Structure formats: C-alpha cells, structure tokens
Coordinates of C-alpha atoms and ligand atoms in Angstrom, one line a residue:
M1 CA 57.3 7.5 11.9
S2 CA 59.6 5.9 14.6
R3 CA 61.2 2.6 13.6
I4 CA 61.5 0.3 16.6
L5 CA 63.4 -3.1 16.8
I6 CA 62.6 -5.5 19.5
V7 CA 65.2 -8.2 19.8
G8 CA 63.8 -11.5 21.0
A9 CA 60.5 -13.2 19.8
G10 CA 59.8 -14.6 23.5
L11 CA 57.0 -13.6 25.7
T12 CA 58.6 -10.2 26.8
G13 CA 59.4 -9.2 23.1
S14 CA 56.0 -10.3 21.7
L15 CA 53.9 -8.6 24.7
C16 CA 56.1 -5.4 24.3
A17 CA 55.4 -5.4 20.7
H18 CA 51.7 -5.9 21.2
L19 CA 51.5 -3.0 23.8
L20 CA 53.6 -0.7 21.8
R21 CA 51.2 -1.2 18.9
R22 CA 48.4 -0.2 21.1
E23 CA 50.2 2.8 22.4
G24 CA 51.6 4.0 19.4
A25 CA 48.7 3.2 16.8
G26 CA 49.7 3.9 13.3
R27 CA 52.9 6.2 14.4
L28 CA 55.4 3.2 14.8
Q29 CA 57.0 0.8 12.5
L30 CA 57.7 -2.3 14.6
A31 CA 60.3 -5.1 13.9
V32 CA 60.7 -8.2 15.9
W33 CA 64.0 -10.2 15.2
D34 CA 64.9 -13.5 16.7
K35 CA 67.9 -15.7 16.1
A36 CA 65.7 -18.9 16.4
Q37 CA 63.6 -20.4 13.5
G38 CA 60.3 -19.7 15.2
A39 CA 58.4 -17.8 17.9
G40 CA 58.4 -18.6 21.6
G41 CA 62.0 -18.4 23.1
R42 CA 61.8 -20.3 26.5
M43 CA 57.9 -20.5 25.9
S44 CA 58.6 -22.5 22.6
T45 CA 56.4 -25.6 21.5
S46 CA 58.2 -28.3 19.6
R47 CA 56.6 -30.4 17.0
C48 CA 57.1 -34.2 16.3
P49 CA 59.2 -34.2 12.9
S50 CA 56.8 -36.9 11.5
D51 CA 53.5 -35.5 12.8
P52 CA 53.3 -31.7 13.2
K53 CA 50.1 -32.1 15.2
C54 CA 52.0 -34.0 18.1
T55 CA 53.5 -31.2 20.0
V56 CA 55.5 -30.8 23.4
D57 CA 56.3 -27.8 25.5
L58 CA 60.0 -28.0 26.4
G59 CA 60.2 -24.9 28.4
A60 CA 57.4 -23.2 30.4
Q61 CA 54.8 -25.7 31.5
Y62 CA 51.8 -23.7 32.9
I63 CA 51.1 -20.2 34.1
T64 CA 50.9 -19.9 37.7
V65 CA 48.6 -17.0 38.8
T66 CA 49.2 -15.6 42.4
S67 CA 46.7 -13.6 44.3
D68 CA 48.7 -10.5 43.8
Y69 CA 49.1 -10.9 40.1
A70 CA 45.4 -12.2 39.7
Q71 CA 44.6 -8.5 40.4
K72 CA 47.5 -6.6 38.8
H73 CA 47.7 -8.5 35.6
K74 CA 43.8 -9.3 35.4
L75 CA 43.3 -7.8 32.0
F76 CA 46.1 -9.9 30.5
H77 CA 45.0 -13.2 32.1
D78 CA 41.3 -12.5 31.1
E79 CA 42.1 -11.7 27.6
L80 CA 44.0 -14.9 27.1
V81 CA 41.3 -16.9 28.8
A82 CA 38.5 -15.4 26.7
K83 CA 40.5 -16.3 23.6
G84 CA 40.8 -20.0 24.6
I85 CA 44.6 -19.6 24.7
L86 CA 44.6 -20.2 28.5
K87 CA 42.4 -22.7 30.2
P88 CA 42.4 -23.8 33.9
L89 CA 44.8 -26.7 34.7
N90 CA 42.5 -29.5 35.8
A91 CA 44.7 -32.5 35.5
V92 CA 46.6 -34.3 38.5
V93 CA 50.0 -32.9 39.1
E94 CA 51.7 -34.8 41.9
G95 CA 54.0 -33.0 44.3
I96 CA 52.9 -29.6 43.0
V97 CA 53.3 -27.0 45.9
M98 CA 50.8 -24.0 45.6
K99 CA 50.6 -20.7 47.6
D100 CA 47.3 -20.0 49.1
G101 CA 45.1 -18.1 46.5
S102 CA 47.2 -19.3 43.5
Y103 CA 46.0 -21.3 40.6
N104 CA 47.4 -22.7 37.4
L105 CA 46.5 -22.2 33.8
V106 CA 47.5 -24.3 30.7
T107 CA 47.7 -23.6 27.0
P108 CA 45.6 -26.1 24.9
H109 CA 47.5 -25.3 21.7
G110 CA 51.0 -25.3 23.4
V111 CA 52.7 -22.5 25.4
S112 CA 54.1 -20.7 22.2
S113 CA 50.4 -19.9 21.3
I114 CA 50.7 -17.0 23.8
V115 CA 53.6 -15.7 22.2
K116 CA 52.2 -16.1 18.7
H117 CA 49.0 -14.4 19.7
Y118 CA 50.8 -11.3 20.9
L119 CA 52.9 -11.3 17.7
S120 CA 50.0 -11.5 15.5
Q121 CA 48.1 -8.7 17.4
S122 CA 51.4 -6.4 17.1
G123 CA 51.3 -6.2 13.3
A124 CA 55.0 -6.1 13.6
D125 CA 57.4 -7.3 10.8
V126 CA 58.7 -10.6 12.6
C127 CA 62.0 -11.9 11.1
Y128 CA 63.3 -15.3 12.3
E129 CA 67.1 -16.5 11.9
R130 CA 68.3 -13.0 12.5
H131 CA 71.1 -13.4 15.2
V132 CA 71.9 -9.7 16.3
T133 CA 75.8 -9.5 16.9
Q134 CA 76.5 -5.6 17.0
I135 CA 74.8 -2.4 17.9
N136 CA 76.4 0.8 16.9
L137 CA 75.4 4.5 17.1
R138 CA 75.3 6.3 13.7
D139 CA 73.9 9.8 13.2
G140 CA 71.6 9.5 16.2
K141 CA 70.1 6.3 15.3
W142 CA 71.0 2.6 16.0
E143 CA 72.6 0.6 13.2
V144 CA 71.9 -3.1 14.1
S145 CA 74.0 -5.8 12.6
C146 CA 73.3 -9.6 12.4
K147 CA 75.5 -12.6 11.6
S148 CA 74.2 -12.4 7.9
G149 CA 72.6 -9.8 5.9
S150 CA 73.1 -5.9 5.8
P151 CA 72.9 -3.8 8.9
E152 CA 69.6 -1.9 9.5
T153 CA 68.9 1.4 11.2
F154 CA 66.3 2.0 13.9
D155 CA 65.1 4.9 16.2
V156 CA 64.7 2.7 19.1
V157 CA 66.0 -0.8 20.1
V158 CA 64.7 -3.1 22.8
L159 CA 66.8 -6.0 23.9
T160 CA 64.8 -8.9 25.6
M161 CA 67.2 -11.8 25.5
P162 CA 68.9 -13.3 28.6
V163 CA 71.3 -11.0 30.1
P164 CA 74.4 -13.0 29.3
Q165 CA 73.5 -12.8 25.6
I166 CA 73.0 -9.0 25.9
L167 CA 76.6 -8.7 27.3
Q168 CA 78.0 -10.7 24.5
L169 CA 76.7 -7.9 21.8
E170 CA 79.6 -6.1 20.2
G171 CA 79.9 -2.5 18.8
D172 CA 79.3 0.8 20.6
I173 CA 76.8 -0.9 22.9
G174 CA 79.7 -2.2 24.9
K175 CA 80.9 1.4 25.6
L176 CA 77.5 2.6 26.5
I177 CA 76.9 0.2 29.4
N178 CA 78.3 2.3 32.4
E179 CA 80.4 0.6 34.9
N180 CA 77.6 0.4 37.4
Q181 CA 75.2 -1.1 35.0
R182 CA 77.7 -3.7 33.8
R183 CA 78.4 -4.7 37.4
Q184 CA 74.7 -5.1 38.1
L185 CA 74.1 -6.9 34.7
E186 CA 76.9 -9.3 35.5
T187 CA 75.2 -10.3 38.8
V188 CA 72.2 -11.7 36.9
S189 CA 72.4 -15.4 36.7
Y190 CA 70.2 -18.1 35.4
S191 CA 69.8 -21.9 36.3
S192 CA 70.7 -24.5 33.6
R193 CA 68.7 -27.7 32.7
Y194 CA 67.9 -30.0 30.0
A195 CA 64.5 -30.9 28.6
L196 CA 63.5 -34.0 26.7
G197 CA 60.4 -34.3 24.5
L198 CA 59.3 -37.7 23.6
F199 CA 56.7 -38.1 20.8
Y200 CA 54.7 -41.1 20.5
E201 CA 52.4 -42.9 17.7
A202 CA 48.7 -42.2 17.7
G203 CA 47.0 -44.6 19.9
T204 CA 49.8 -45.2 22.3
Q205 CA 48.8 -45.6 25.8
I206 CA 51.0 -44.2 28.8
D207 CA 49.8 -45.8 31.9
V208 CA 50.4 -43.6 34.7
P209 CA 47.8 -41.9 37.1
W210 CA 49.0 -38.4 36.8
A211 CA 49.4 -35.9 34.0
A212 CA 52.6 -34.4 35.6
K213 CA 54.8 -35.2 38.6
Y214 CA 57.5 -33.6 40.5
I215 CA 60.4 -35.8 41.5
T216 CA 62.8 -35.2 44.4
D217 CA 64.6 -38.5 44.8
N218 CA 66.3 -38.7 41.5
P219 CA 69.7 -37.2 40.7
C220 CA 68.9 -36.4 37.1
I221 CA 65.1 -35.8 36.7
R222 CA 62.9 -33.1 38.6
F223 CA 59.8 -33.2 36.5
I224 CA 57.8 -35.3 34.1
S225 CA 54.7 -34.6 32.2
I226 CA 52.4 -36.3 29.7
D227 CA 52.3 -32.9 28.1
N228 CA 48.9 -33.5 26.1
K229 CA 47.3 -34.9 29.2
K230 CA 48.4 -31.9 31.3
R231 CA 47.0 -29.5 28.5
N232 CA 43.7 -31.6 28.6
V233 CA 44.1 -32.4 24.8
E234 CA 43.7 -36.1 24.5
S235 CA 42.7 -37.3 21.0
S236 CA 42.8 -40.6 19.3
D237 CA 44.4 -39.1 16.1
I238 CA 47.2 -37.4 17.7
G239 CA 50.0 -39.3 19.6
P240 CA 50.7 -38.4 23.1
S241 CA 53.7 -36.6 24.1
L242 CA 56.0 -36.6 27.2
V243 CA 58.2 -34.0 28.6
V244 CA 61.1 -34.4 31.1
H245 CA 63.1 -31.7 32.8
T246 CA 66.2 -32.5 34.6
S247 CA 67.3 -31.0 37.9
V248 CA 69.4 -27.9 37.9
P249 CA 72.5 -29.6 39.5
F250 CA 72.2 -32.3 36.7
G251 CA 72.0 -29.5 34.0
V252 CA 75.0 -27.6 35.4
E253 CA 77.1 -30.8 35.7
H254 CA 76.5 -31.8 31.9
L255 CA 76.3 -28.3 30.5
E256 CA 79.3 -28.6 28.1
Q257 CA 78.6 -32.1 27.2
E258 CA 77.3 -33.4 23.7
K259 CA 73.5 -33.3 23.7
D260 CA 73.2 -36.9 22.4
E261 CA 75.3 -38.2 25.3
V262 CA 73.1 -36.2 27.9
Q263 CA 69.9 -37.5 26.0
H264 CA 71.1 -41.0 26.5
V265 CA 71.7 -40.6 30.3
I266 CA 68.3 -38.9 30.7
L267 CA 66.5 -41.7 28.9
K268 CA 68.3 -44.4 31.2
H269 CA 67.0 -42.5 34.3
L270 CA 63.4 -42.3 32.7
E271 CA 63.6 -46.2 32.0
T272 CA 64.5 -46.8 35.6
M273 CA 61.7 -44.7 36.8
L274 CA 58.9 -45.8 34.4
P275 CA 60.0 -49.2 33.3
N276 CA 56.8 -49.7 31.3
L277 CA 56.9 -46.6 29.3
P278 CA 56.4 -47.4 25.6
K279 CA 59.2 -46.6 23.0
P280 CA 58.7 -43.1 21.6
K281 CA 58.9 -42.6 17.7
S282 CA 61.2 -39.6 18.2
V283 CA 63.0 -37.8 20.8
K284 CA 64.1 -34.0 21.1
C285 CA 66.7 -32.9 23.5
Q286 CA 66.8 -29.2 24.4
K287 CA 69.7 -27.6 26.5
W288 CA 68.4 -24.6 28.6
R289 CA 71.7 -22.8 29.4
Y290 CA 69.7 -19.7 30.5
S291 CA 66.6 -21.3 32.1
Q292 CA 65.4 -19.2 34.9
V293 CA 66.3 -16.5 37.4
V294 CA 64.9 -16.8 40.8
T295 CA 64.1 -14.2 43.5
S296 CA 64.1 -15.5 47.2
T297 CA 60.4 -14.9 47.7
Q298 CA 59.7 -16.9 44.4
L299 CA 61.6 -19.9 45.7
F300 CA 58.8 -20.8 48.0
L301 CA 56.1 -20.2 45.4
Q302 CA 57.4 -21.8 42.2
P303 CA 57.6 -25.6 42.3
W304 CA 60.1 -25.9 39.5
T305 CA 62.8 -24.1 41.3
L306 CA 64.7 -26.3 43.9
L307 CA 67.7 -24.2 45.0
R308 CA 68.3 -20.5 45.1
V309 CA 71.4 -20.6 42.8
T310 CA 70.5 -17.8 40.6
E311 CA 69.6 -14.1 40.8
A312 CA 67.5 -11.4 38.9
F313 CA 68.8 -7.8 38.3
P314 CA 69.1 -5.9 41.6
D315 CA 65.6 -4.7 42.8
C316 CA 63.9 -6.1 39.8
P317 CA 63.3 -2.9 37.8
G318 CA 61.6 -4.6 34.9
Q319 CA 63.8 -2.7 32.4
I320 CA 67.0 -0.7 32.5
T321 CA 67.9 2.2 30.0
L322 CA 71.3 1.8 28.5
H323 CA 70.9 5.1 26.4
S324 CA 68.1 7.5 26.2
E325 CA 68.6 9.7 23.0
P326 CA 68.0 7.5 20.9
F327 CA 66.5 4.9 23.2
L328 CA 68.3 1.5 23.9
L329 CA 66.5 -0.4 26.4
C330 CA 66.9 -4.0 28.0
G331 CA 64.3 -6.0 29.7
G332 CA 63.0 -9.7 30.0
D333 CA 62.8 -12.0 32.9
G334 CA 66.3 -11.2 34.1
F335 CA 64.9 -7.9 35.2
T336 CA 61.9 -9.3 37.1
H337 CA 61.5 -13.0 37.6
S338 CA 61.1 -16.1 35.3
N339 CA 57.4 -16.6 34.6
F340 CA 54.5 -15.1 32.7
D341 CA 53.9 -12.3 35.1
G342 CA 57.6 -11.5 35.3
C343 CA 57.7 -10.9 31.5
T344 CA 54.5 -9.0 31.6
E345 CA 55.8 -6.7 34.3
S346 CA 59.0 -6.3 32.1
A347 CA 57.0 -5.6 28.9
V348 CA 54.7 -3.1 30.8
R349 CA 57.8 -1.3 32.3
I350 CA 59.6 -1.0 28.9
V351 CA 56.4 0.4 27.1
E352 CA 56.1 3.1 30.1
T353 CA 59.6 4.0 29.6
L354 CA 59.0 4.5 25.8
A355 CA 55.8 6.4 26.3
S356 CA 57.7 9.8 26.0
C357 CA 59.0 9.0 22.6
L358 CA 55.7 7.4 21.6
K359 CA 54.0 10.8 22.1
N360 CA 56.3 12.6 19.5
Ligands
LIG401 P1 63.1 -15.7 26.1 O1 62.0 -16.5 25.9 O2 64.5 -16.2 26.4 O3 63.4 -14.8 24.7 C1 64.3 -14.2 24.4 C2 64.6 -14.6 22.8 O4 65.8 -13.7 22.3 C3 64.7 -16.0 22.5 O5 63.8 -16.5 21.5 C4 66.1 -16.0 21.7 O6 66.2 -16.8 20.6 C5 66.3 -14.5 21.3 N1 67.8 -14.2 21.1 C6 68.8 -14.3 22.1 N2 70.0 -13.9 21.6 C7 69.7 -13.1 20.4 C8 70.3 -12.5 19.4 N3 71.8 -12.1 19.6 N4 69.7 -12.0 18.3 C9 68.4 -12.4 18.3 N5 67.8 -13.1 19.0 C10 68.2 -13.4 20.1 N6 57.5 -19.9 33.3 C11 56.3 -20.0 33.7 O7 55.6 -18.9 33.7 N7 55.9 -21.2 34.0 C12 56.5 -22.3 33.9 O8 56.0 -23.4 34.2 C13 57.8 -22.2 33.6 N8 58.8 -23.3 33.5 C14 59.9 -23.1 32.9 C15 60.6 -24.3 32.5 C16 61.9 -24.3 31.9 C17 62.7 -25.4 31.5 C18 62.2 -23.0 31.4 C19 63.6 -22.9 30.6 C20 61.5 -21.9 31.8 C21 60.4 -21.9 32.4 N9 59.7 -20.7 32.7 C22 58.3 -20.9 33.3 C23 60.2 -19.4 32.6 C24 59.7 -18.8 31.2 O9 59.8 -19.6 30.1 C25 60.6 -17.6 30.8 O10 60.5 -16.6 32.0 C26 60.0 -16.7 29.7 O11 59.8 -17.5 28.7 C27 61.2 -15.7 29.3 O12 60.8 -15.0 28.3 P2 61.7 -13.8 27.5 O13 60.9 -13.2 26.4 O14 62.1 -12.9 28.7 O15 63.0 -14.6 27.2

C-alpha cells in the first residue's frame, strides 16, 4: 500500500487528499501534516477566545465563481452547495466589482468548513503542529523530518505550501530542484497584508448599511466586513464579528514590525472611518506574509487585488514534479491563481500526475 504525505492542510492539500482517496480507494495510506494548530491555511476561521461560537474569517472571504469555472468545476461547487457548506452571497457588498456572469458564494460556518469537509471525506491521518523542515531520499523513499519528533518515510510527498516556504526546506530536496525549476520557483511572488478580527459581545449592534465594503481612499484599510452578516448568520446568542484587511502597500511597509504595534495602527484608522463602532471584547491580528499571487487577467476580476505586484509560476501548470521515482510534487495557488478555483485546479492536476502510481 502506497504511503502518501501531503504537506499543508489548506484548500489545495485537503482537496488533494479527498480526490486521492476517491481515486485510490483502499490502496493508499494518506497523511496530511500542517505546522499550524488547525485546518484551513489561508482559508482559516478564527474563534473568539471567550466564545468559540463567535468566529471570523481572516483570510478568504467568499468564493467567486466565474462563468468559465461555473462549468469546469460545477461538480465541486454543486457538492458544497448541496451540503450547505456554500450558500449564495445575498448581503450588500459596497464597491464590489464583478465580471459578467460571475457570482459569489459564502460559507455560513466559516471558510475553513470547506477544508474540514474535504479532510473528513479523505479519511487521511491529519496531524497538526508538524512543521516539515527536511526531505531526504533514502532507499527509494522519502524521509520527511519535522521540527520535533522522529522522521517518517513515505512513497510519495506532495507539498502545497506557498512557494517561498517550499524553497526553505532543507535536505536532498535542495539538490533535486533543477536550475530551471529553481529560477521559475523564485519568480513566484505573493502580496502581503494584515487582517484584524474583532469579536463583540452577543447583542452588540453594528450600525452600518452594508455587510462588507471595499475602501479605496484609506492608506491602511482596503476591506471591512461584518463577517456574520456577510455569511448571513445573525443570531441574538452569538456576538457579531468584524474583519478588516489592510491594503497591500500597508502590509508590505509594516511587514517586519511587531504585530501589536501594527494592530494599534489599524485600529486607529478603523476608528477614524467608523467612529461609532462599539468596543470589541477581543481582537486578533493576523499577518499574511504570503497572501495571494495574481495573474494579469485576474487583476480585473478579483476585487480584493489592487495592484499587480505579484506573480504565479510561469504558465500556471497547477503542479510541478520535482522528482518522479519516487514522486515529489509541489502545487497550491502559487502554481495557478489565488482563489478556490485556482486551488481546485492545482489539486486536480496533482491527482492526474499521480494517477500512474495510483494504478500500481
Ligand atoms: P495555504 O492555505 O497557504 O495552505 C498551505 C498550508 O501549509 C498552511 O496551512 C501552512 O500552515 C502549511 N505549511 C506551510 N509550511 C509548512 C511546513 N514547512 N510544514 C508543514 N506545514 C506547512 N480566495 C478566494 O477564493 N476568495 C477570497 O475572497 C480570498 N480572499 C483572500 C484574502 C486574504 C487576506 C488571503 C490571505 C487570501 C485570500 N484568498 C481568497 C486566497 C485563498 O485563501 C488562497 O488561494 C488559498 O487559501 C490557498 O490555499 P493553499 O492550500 O494553496 O495554501
């Protein structure tokens, strides 16, 4: 039985595990490792420390389905809609720019519910707080080492983290990436931004006429959303939550600063913009060092990207094969584009590439 390790419990890794389970029914032993404490990656959902029912999505906000992908990934979208994991976005989003024929879907239970769904369908052995540091070739198998614990051996390894984190891995992997691949991997760049999540007491009223709003005239803030309102879940028992995304230039300028200091600056800007906003009971600040890659066509479609400062892997192949016997692949949004359909495209390509080894 082939032992497959997927590094990264984000959307690409979890969907890859789900699709591999379907393809290789019973013949594969799947493991998913992530350095974080939970599932989601950039599709994570954070909980209020004093009320786990009050949640906020600090990364991805909604799933934009373009007319091309409405056909191409119909099965994926339909399955998530049928299970109630995705629902149409009905709330008011000020300043949103949509391409003809596109529509948005939201996740009533938080965006990480998509990733959790795929992980649970995959039957994989999912381990958190496993920070992969080294990959070595030993007797025709991959020996994978983490920051703590003993190394383990796998027949196939799939890396789904942002490309700069792949390039940080040590061991034989460094020698296996050929010069051309390394040059291309080094061209992949990501925008950086901060996100703040504000959690409120149950019953707090946030008096604004929108559920989300794009801001173009503030040097710090690019997007604000009353997260529960956007997801269409308003309840008197659960406090509302609010998410703020900074602009990319602000994110880049403050990237190496202490998170507490940056949080303070963002809150000051928020107070100026919304002076009547009630005081939150807690605030979470998230630094997205590797936020999104952008392709030139996407620039005009996705409202959360303002500048073309970042780039995906040349020609967006979905995955690249670093080694084939045994297989060592890398994928993720860096090899396509940064959204649900980009990750889906990547996961599908990874599974197609592994199809030959799944037959044996
Ligand atoms: P990731 O989610 O980054 O998953 C990679 C995982 O690998 C992470 O969980 C990480 O912890 C783990 N990892 C990294 N290094 C190691 C290591 N050495 N060992 C073990 N584990 C490791 N998309 C949309 O569709 N709609 C949106 O509205 C939207 N808005 C966004 C807003 C923001 C602020 C951000 C940051 C992203 C947004 N995106 C949006 C993009 C979307 O979130 C990403 O494209 C997608 O989540 C990427 O998934 P992934 O699985 O490829 O990578």
